[in-house]
Amino acid sequence: MKVRTRSSAIIGALLLAVTLPLTLTTASAEEPSAQVVLTEVARAQGPSAGAAGPDGKVWIAERAGTVRVLGDYGLGNPVLDISDETTTDGERGLLGVAFDPEFAHFYISYTDLEGTSTIDEFAVADGQLQPDTRRTVLTQEQPYPNHNGGDIKFGPDGYLYIAFGDGGSGGDPHGNGQNLDTLLGKILRIAPTGGEPYAIPSDNPFVAQDGAKDEIWAYGLRNPWRFSFDAGTGDLLIGDVGQSEWEEIDWAPASSKGGENYGWSSMEGNHPFRGGTEPANHVPPVHEYDRSGLGCSVTGGFVYRGEAIADLAGSYVYSDYCDGTLRTLRIEDGAVTEEGDLGVQGGEVISFVEAGDGELYVLAIGGTVSRLDPA
């Protein structure tokens, strides 16, 4: 891998692409694909993200800047508080958290007081954050206060993946989605502890290509607010928030070498955007839905690999911020073979969390932390 000596680029993914609604649409009347209930296990202040942590605990981020650990009696006192370093103006705040596979480091993704997207790292010892070890891995200036990002996940390969939106405003005014010379509108792949401040895997698809950033793994994304890796197969799934008509879910197999172009801003889902021309290398979404009936801002989730709900095994669970219904997809060889509706409402669903045992938690911006349980 090639080592970077400094970083001044990265992050700007998403939060919501629309004005936050005050009402929810009704749930679909389809037959539920599994018998489930949502069990509220805690209340939080604007929960925004979460991660499976040491000792089987789930760590929950609150958008205003705190991180708390979920226990038997709800959320504990903050184990991290950066509330004086971020703001919830626009779509900003503490937007993503992740542990490395060994639980040796904890990463946060947030926007600072100037709106710059930032990824910081903390060492972890005996399940505890070590505040004195904090260091900044990446920063990315943002042209607008929306589509800031930024989900972060470690992939099956042990590298850190980072989702950034196109920089904000509307309609991608700077053409960042199709521009390989910016980190905006991309998913990135780095080795955060492999260099100072990070290293770039030598097999990233655009390494040493003129006019392209080495960190890029995939591009053509508008607002990939939530993405995940299937714990069973290693496949990558991305919920990319649409502009005005189409919400999409993108898929890449675990065998992918990266370099996928998901089309934005030439395409919105499968459809040319404002007279755009479909790129020759466009990778169409595995699933799309229009905003006329199902919502306005897709919230990507996870393929369920827990044991509590047998009928849900292997199904991708996702929702929409404006609708709140939990829905499912079964995907085989890159094609959807079944669509389902779980028949439960999660509220204004902003994120999902996969626990260490594969069970799923649903976060609603209004404050509920719920677990998906068998009915």
Coordinates of C-alpha atoms in Angstrom, one line a residue:
M1 CA 0.0 0.0 0.0
K2 CA 1.0 3.6 -0.6
V3 CA 1.4 5.8 2.5
R4 CA 0.0 9.3 2.6
T5 CA 2.1 11.8 4.5
R6 CA -0.8 14.2 5.1
S7 CA -4.5 14.4 4.5
S8 CA -6.7 17.3 3.6
A9 CA -9.5 15.5 1.9
I10 CA -12.6 13.5 2.8
I11 CA -16.0 13.2 4.0
G12 CA -19.2 14.8 3.0
A13 CA -21.9 12.2 2.7
L14 CA -25.4 12.9 3.5
L15 CA -27.9 13.2 6.2
L16 CA -31.2 14.0 4.6
A17 CA -31.7 15.6 1.2
V18 CA -35.0 17.2 2.0
T19 CA -36.6 19.4 4.6
L20 CA -37.4 17.3 7.6
P21 CA -41.2 16.4 7.5
L22 CA -43.5 16.7 10.5
T23 CA -45.8 13.8 9.6
L24 CA -45.4 10.2 8.5
T25 CA -47.2 8.5 5.7
T26 CA -49.1 5.3 6.5
A27 CA -47.5 1.9 6.3
S28 CA -48.0 -0.3 3.3
A29 CA -50.8 -2.9 3.5
E30 CA -48.6 -5.6 2.0
E31 CA -48.4 -9.0 3.9
P32 CA -45.5 -8.8 6.3
S33 CA -42.5 -10.9 5.2
A34 CA -41.7 -11.9 8.8
Q35 CA -43.6 -11.5 12.1
V36 CA -41.7 -8.9 14.0
V37 CA -42.2 -6.1 16.6
L38 CA -40.1 -3.1 17.5
T39 CA -39.1 -3.1 21.2
E40 CA -38.0 0.3 22.5
V41 CA -34.9 -0.3 24.6
A42 CA -33.7 3.3 25.2
R43 CA -34.3 6.9 24.6
A44 CA -31.6 9.2 23.2
Q45 CA -31.2 12.8 22.2
G46 CA -31.2 12.7 18.4
P47 CA -29.6 9.3 17.9
S48 CA -27.8 9.3 14.6
A49 CA -25.6 6.3 14.3
G50 CA -24.3 3.2 16.2
A51 CA -21.8 0.4 16.2
A52 CA -21.2 -3.0 17.8
G53 CA -18.6 -2.4 20.5
P54 CA -16.5 -4.4 23.0
D55 CA -18.1 -7.0 25.2
G56 CA -21.1 -7.3 23.0
K57 CA -22.3 -3.8 23.8
V58 CA -23.9 -1.4 21.3
W59 CA -22.6 2.1 21.2
I60 CA -25.0 4.9 20.2
A61 CA -24.0 8.3 18.8
E62 CA -26.2 11.3 19.4
R63 CA -26.1 13.9 16.7
A64 CA -25.2 16.8 19.0
G65 CA -21.9 15.2 19.8
T66 CA -22.2 12.5 22.5
V67 CA -21.6 8.7 22.5
R68 CA -23.3 6.4 25.0
V69 CA -23.3 2.7 25.6
L70 CA -26.5 0.7 25.6
G71 CA -26.9 -1.4 28.7
D72 CA -29.6 -3.5 30.3
Y73 CA -31.3 -0.3 31.6
G74 CA -30.9 2.0 28.7
L75 CA -28.1 4.3 27.7
G76 CA -25.3 5.1 30.2
N77 CA -23.5 8.4 30.7
P78 CA -21.6 9.7 27.7
V79 CA -18.2 8.0 27.1
L80 CA -17.4 10.7 24.6
D81 CA -18.6 14.3 24.4
I82 CA -17.6 16.6 21.5
S83 CA -20.7 18.7 21.7
D84 CA -18.6 21.9 21.9
E85 CA -16.8 20.9 18.6
T86 CA -19.8 20.3 16.4
T87 CA -23.2 21.8 15.6
T88 CA -26.6 20.4 14.4
D89 CA -27.1 23.4 12.0
G90 CA -28.3 22.1 8.6
E91 CA -27.4 18.5 8.3
R92 CA -24.3 18.6 10.5
G93 CA -23.3 16.9 13.7
L94 CA -21.8 13.6 14.9
L95 CA -22.9 11.4 12.0
G96 CA -21.0 8.1 12.1
V97 CA -19.0 5.8 14.5
A98 CA -17.1 2.6 13.9
F99 CA -14.8 0.1 15.7
D100 CA -12.0 -1.7 13.9
P101 CA -12.3 -5.5 13.9
E102 CA -10.1 -5.9 16.9
F103 CA -11.9 -3.2 19.0
A104 CA -8.5 -1.6 19.3
H105 CA -9.6 1.7 17.8
F106 CA -12.8 3.8 17.7
Y107 CA -13.6 6.2 14.9
I108 CA -16.0 9.1 14.8
S109 CA -17.2 11.0 11.7
Y110 CA -18.5 14.6 12.4
T111 CA -18.6 18.1 11.0
D112 CA -16.7 20.7 13.0
L113 CA -17.9 24.2 13.8
E114 CA -16.8 25.5 10.4
G115 CA -18.6 22.6 8.7
T116 CA -15.5 20.7 7.8
S117 CA -16.1 16.9 7.8
T118 CA -13.7 15.2 10.1
I119 CA -12.7 11.6 11.0
D120 CA -11.0 11.2 14.3
E121 CA -9.4 8.1 15.9
F122 CA -9.2 7.0 19.5
A123 CA -7.3 4.0 20.9
V124 CA -9.3 1.6 23.0
A125 CA -8.0 -0.4 26.0
D126 CA -10.0 -2.9 28.0
G127 CA -13.1 -1.6 26.3
Q128 CA -12.5 2.0 27.3
L129 CA -11.7 5.0 25.0
Q130 CA -8.3 6.5 25.7
P131 CA -9.0 10.3 25.2
D132 CA -5.3 11.3 25.1
T133 CA -4.7 9.2 22.0
R134 CA -7.2 11.2 19.8
R135 CA -5.9 12.1 16.4
T136 CA -7.4 13.3 13.2
V137 CA -7.3 10.9 10.3
L138 CA -9.1 12.9 7.6
T139 CA -10.7 16.2 6.9
Q140 CA -12.8 17.5 4.0
E141 CA -14.0 21.0 3.5
Q142 CA -17.7 21.3 2.6
P143 CA -19.2 23.7 0.1
Y144 CA -22.7 23.6 1.6
P145 CA -24.2 22.5 4.9
N146 CA -26.0 19.5 3.5
H147 CA -24.9 16.1 2.3
N148 CA -22.0 16.3 4.7
G149 CA -21.8 12.7 5.6
G150 CA -20.8 10.5 6.8
D151 CA -21.2 6.8 7.4
I152 CA -18.1 4.8 8.2
K153 CA -17.7 1.0 8.3
F154 CA -14.8 -1.5 8.3
G155 CA -15.2 -3.9 5.5
P156 CA -14.4 -7.6 5.6
D157 CA -11.0 -6.8 4.3
G158 CA -10.2 -4.8 7.4
Y159 CA -10.1 -1.4 5.7
L160 CA -12.1 1.6 6.6
Y161 CA -14.8 2.7 4.1
I162 CA -16.1 6.2 4.2
A163 CA -19.2 7.5 2.5
F164 CA -19.4 11.2 1.3
G165 CA -22.1 12.9 -0.5
D166 CA -21.7 15.3 -3.4
G167 CA -21.1 18.4 -1.3
G168 CA -24.7 19.6 -1.0
S169 CA -27.0 22.3 -2.3
G170 CA -29.1 20.5 -5.0
G171 CA -28.5 18.9 -8.3
D172 CA -24.8 18.6 -7.8
P173 CA -23.9 22.1 -9.0
H174 CA -20.1 21.4 -9.0
G175 CA -20.4 18.0 -10.8
N176 CA -18.7 16.2 -8.0
G177 CA -20.5 12.9 -8.5
Q178 CA -18.7 12.1 -11.8
N179 CA -15.5 14.0 -11.0
L180 CA -12.7 11.6 -9.9
D181 CA -10.6 14.5 -8.8
T182 CA -12.6 15.1 -5.6
L183 CA -13.6 12.9 -2.7
L184 CA -17.1 14.2 -2.7
G185 CA -19.8 11.9 -4.0
K186 CA -17.7 8.9 -3.3
I187 CA -17.1 5.9 -1.1
L188 CA -13.5 5.8 0.0
R189 CA -11.3 3.0 1.2
I190 CA -8.2 3.6 3.4
A191 CA -6.0 1.9 6.0
P192 CA -6.3 4.4 8.9
T193 CA -3.4 2.9 11.0
G194 CA -1.2 2.0 8.1
G195 CA 0.5 5.4 7.7
E196 CA 0.5 8.9 8.9
P197 CA -2.2 10.0 8.9
Y198 CA -3.4 7.0 6.9
A199 CA -2.4 4.6 4.1
I200 CA -4.1 3.9 0.8
P201 CA -4.4 0.2 -0.2
S202 CA -2.3 -0.4 -3.3
D203 CA -5.2 -2.2 -5.0
N204 CA -7.7 0.7 -4.8
P205 CA -9.1 1.1 -8.3
F206 CA -7.8 4.5 -9.1
V207 CA -4.3 4.4 -7.5
A208 CA -1.8 6.2 -9.7
Q209 CA -4.5 7.2 -12.3
D210 CA -4.0 10.8 -13.5
G211 CA -6.8 13.1 -12.4
A212 CA -8.2 10.7 -9.9
K213 CA -8.0 10.5 -6.1
D214 CA -6.3 7.3 -4.8
E215 CA -8.7 7.0 -1.9
I216 CA -11.8 6.4 -4.1
W217 CA -13.4 3.0 -4.1
A218 CA -16.7 3.9 -5.8
Y219 CA -18.3 7.0 -7.2
G220 CA -21.4 8.6 -8.8
L221 CA -23.2 8.9 -5.4
R222 CA -25.4 11.7 -4.3
N223 CA -26.0 11.2 -0.6
P224 CA -25.1 7.7 0.5
W225 CA -26.3 8.3 4.1
R226 CA -26.1 4.7 5.2
F227 CA -24.2 1.7 3.8
S228 CA -23.3 -1.7 5.1
F229 CA -21.5 -5.0 4.5
D230 CA -23.5 -8.2 4.6
A231 CA -22.0 -10.1 7.5
G232 CA -22.7 -13.4 5.7
T233 CA -21.4 -12.7 2.2
G234 CA -19.3 -9.5 2.4
D235 CA -21.5 -7.8 -0.2
L236 CA -21.8 -4.0 -0.1
L237 CA -25.2 -2.3 0.0
I238 CA -25.7 1.5 -0.2
G239 CA -28.8 3.5 0.4
D240 CA -28.3 6.6 -1.8
V241 CA -30.8 9.4 -1.2
G242 CA -32.3 10.8 -4.4
Q243 CA -32.8 14.4 -5.6
S244 CA -36.5 14.7 -6.2
E245 CA -38.0 11.6 -7.7
W246 CA -36.1 8.3 -7.1
E247 CA -34.5 6.7 -4.0
E248 CA -32.0 3.9 -4.7
I249 CA -30.2 1.0 -3.2
D250 CA -26.9 0.0 -4.8
W251 CA -25.2 -3.4 -4.5
A252 CA -21.7 -4.7 -5.1
P253 CA -20.5 -8.3 -4.6
A254 CA -17.8 -9.1 -2.1
S255 CA -15.6 -10.0 -5.1
S256 CA -15.7 -6.4 -6.4
K257 CA -12.4 -4.7 -7.2
G258 CA -14.1 -1.3 -6.8
G259 CA -14.4 1.4 -9.3
E260 CA -18.2 1.2 -9.7
N261 CA -19.9 4.3 -11.1
Y262 CA -23.5 4.6 -9.7
G263 CA -24.4 7.3 -12.0
W264 CA -25.1 10.5 -10.1
S265 CA -25.5 13.3 -11.3
S266 CA -26.0 12.0 -14.8
M267 CA -28.5 9.6 -13.5
E268 CA -31.0 9.5 -10.6
G269 CA -31.6 5.8 -10.1
N270 CA -32.3 4.2 -13.5
H271 CA -33.4 7.6 -15.0
P272 CA -31.4 10.3 -16.7
F273 CA -31.2 13.4 -14.5
R274 CA -32.1 16.7 -16.1
G275 CA -31.3 15.6 -19.6
G276 CA -28.1 13.8 -18.6
T277 CA -26.7 10.9 -20.6
E278 CA -26.2 7.5 -18.9
P279 CA -22.5 6.8 -18.5
A280 CA -21.2 3.8 -20.4
N281 CA -20.0 2.3 -17.1
H282 CA -23.1 3.1 -15.1
V283 CA -23.9 0.4 -12.5
P284 CA -27.7 0.7 -12.0
P285 CA -29.3 0.3 -8.6
V286 CA -30.3 -3.1 -7.5
H287 CA -33.6 -1.5 -6.3
E288 CA -35.3 1.9 -6.6
Y289 CA -38.6 3.4 -5.6
D290 CA -40.2 6.7 -6.5
R291 CA -41.3 9.3 -4.0
S292 CA -44.9 9.3 -5.0
G293 CA -45.9 6.8 -2.4
L294 CA -43.0 5.3 -0.3
G295 CA -41.2 8.2 1.2
C296 CA -38.5 10.8 0.3
S297 CA -35.2 9.8 1.8
V298 CA -33.9 6.2 1.9
T299 CA -32.3 4.9 5.1
G300 CA -30.0 2.0 4.2
G301 CA -29.9 -0.9 6.7
F302 CA -28.4 -4.3 6.9
V303 CA -28.8 -7.9 5.7
Y304 CA -30.2 -9.7 8.8
R305 CA -27.8 -12.3 10.1
G306 CA -29.2 -12.7 13.6
E307 CA -30.8 -15.8 15.0
A308 CA -33.9 -14.4 16.7
I309 CA -36.1 -14.0 13.6
A310 CA -35.6 -17.1 11.4
D311 CA -37.9 -15.9 8.6
L312 CA -35.8 -12.7 8.2
A313 CA -32.5 -14.5 7.7
G314 CA -30.7 -13.2 4.6
S315 CA -33.1 -10.3 4.0
Y316 CA -31.9 -6.7 3.6
V317 CA -33.8 -4.5 6.0
Y318 CA -34.1 -0.8 5.2
S319 CA -36.5 2.1 5.7
D320 CA -37.2 5.7 4.6
Y321 CA -36.9 8.8 6.9
C322 CA -40.2 10.2 5.7
D323 CA -42.2 7.0 5.8
G324 CA -40.7 5.0 8.6
T325 CA -42.0 1.6 7.4
L326 CA -39.4 -1.2 7.7
R327 CA -39.1 -3.0 4.4
T328 CA -37.0 -5.9 3.1
L329 CA -35.3 -7.1 -0.1
R330 CA -33.9 -10.5 -0.9
I331 CA -31.0 -10.2 -3.3
E332 CA -29.5 -13.1 -5.3
D333 CA -26.6 -12.6 -7.7
G334 CA -27.2 -8.9 -7.8
A335 CA -30.9 -9.1 -8.5
V336 CA -33.9 -8.6 -6.2
T337 CA -35.9 -11.8 -6.0
E338 CA -38.4 -10.7 -3.3
E339 CA -39.7 -7.5 -1.8
G340 CA -41.3 -7.4 1.6
D341 CA -42.9 -5.2 4.2
L342 CA -42.4 -6.0 7.9
G343 CA -45.6 -4.2 8.9
V344 CA -44.0 -2.1 11.6
Q345 CA -43.3 1.7 11.8
G346 CA -40.0 3.0 13.2
G347 CA -40.8 6.7 13.1
E348 CA -38.4 9.0 11.4
V349 CA -35.8 6.3 10.9
I350 CA -32.4 7.8 10.5
S351 CA -30.1 4.7 11.0
F352 CA -29.8 1.0 11.8
V353 CA -27.3 -0.6 14.0
E354 CA -26.1 -4.2 13.7
A355 CA -25.1 -5.7 17.1
G356 CA -22.3 -8.2 17.5
D357 CA -24.8 -11.1 17.5
G358 CA -26.4 -9.9 14.2
E359 CA -29.6 -8.5 15.8
L360 CA -30.7 -5.1 14.5
Y361 CA -31.5 -1.9 16.2
V362 CA -33.5 1.0 14.7
L363 CA -32.8 4.6 15.5
A364 CA -35.4 7.4 15.0
I365 CA -34.3 11.0 15.1
G366 CA -37.1 11.7 17.6
G367 CA -35.2 9.7 20.2
T368 CA -36.2 6.1 20.2
V369 CA -33.7 3.2 20.1
S370 CA -35.6 0.1 19.3
R371 CA -34.6 -3.6 18.8
L372 CA -36.2 -5.7 16.0
D373 CA -37.7 -8.7 17.8
P374 CA -39.8 -11.7 16.8
A375 CA -43.5 -11.1 17.3

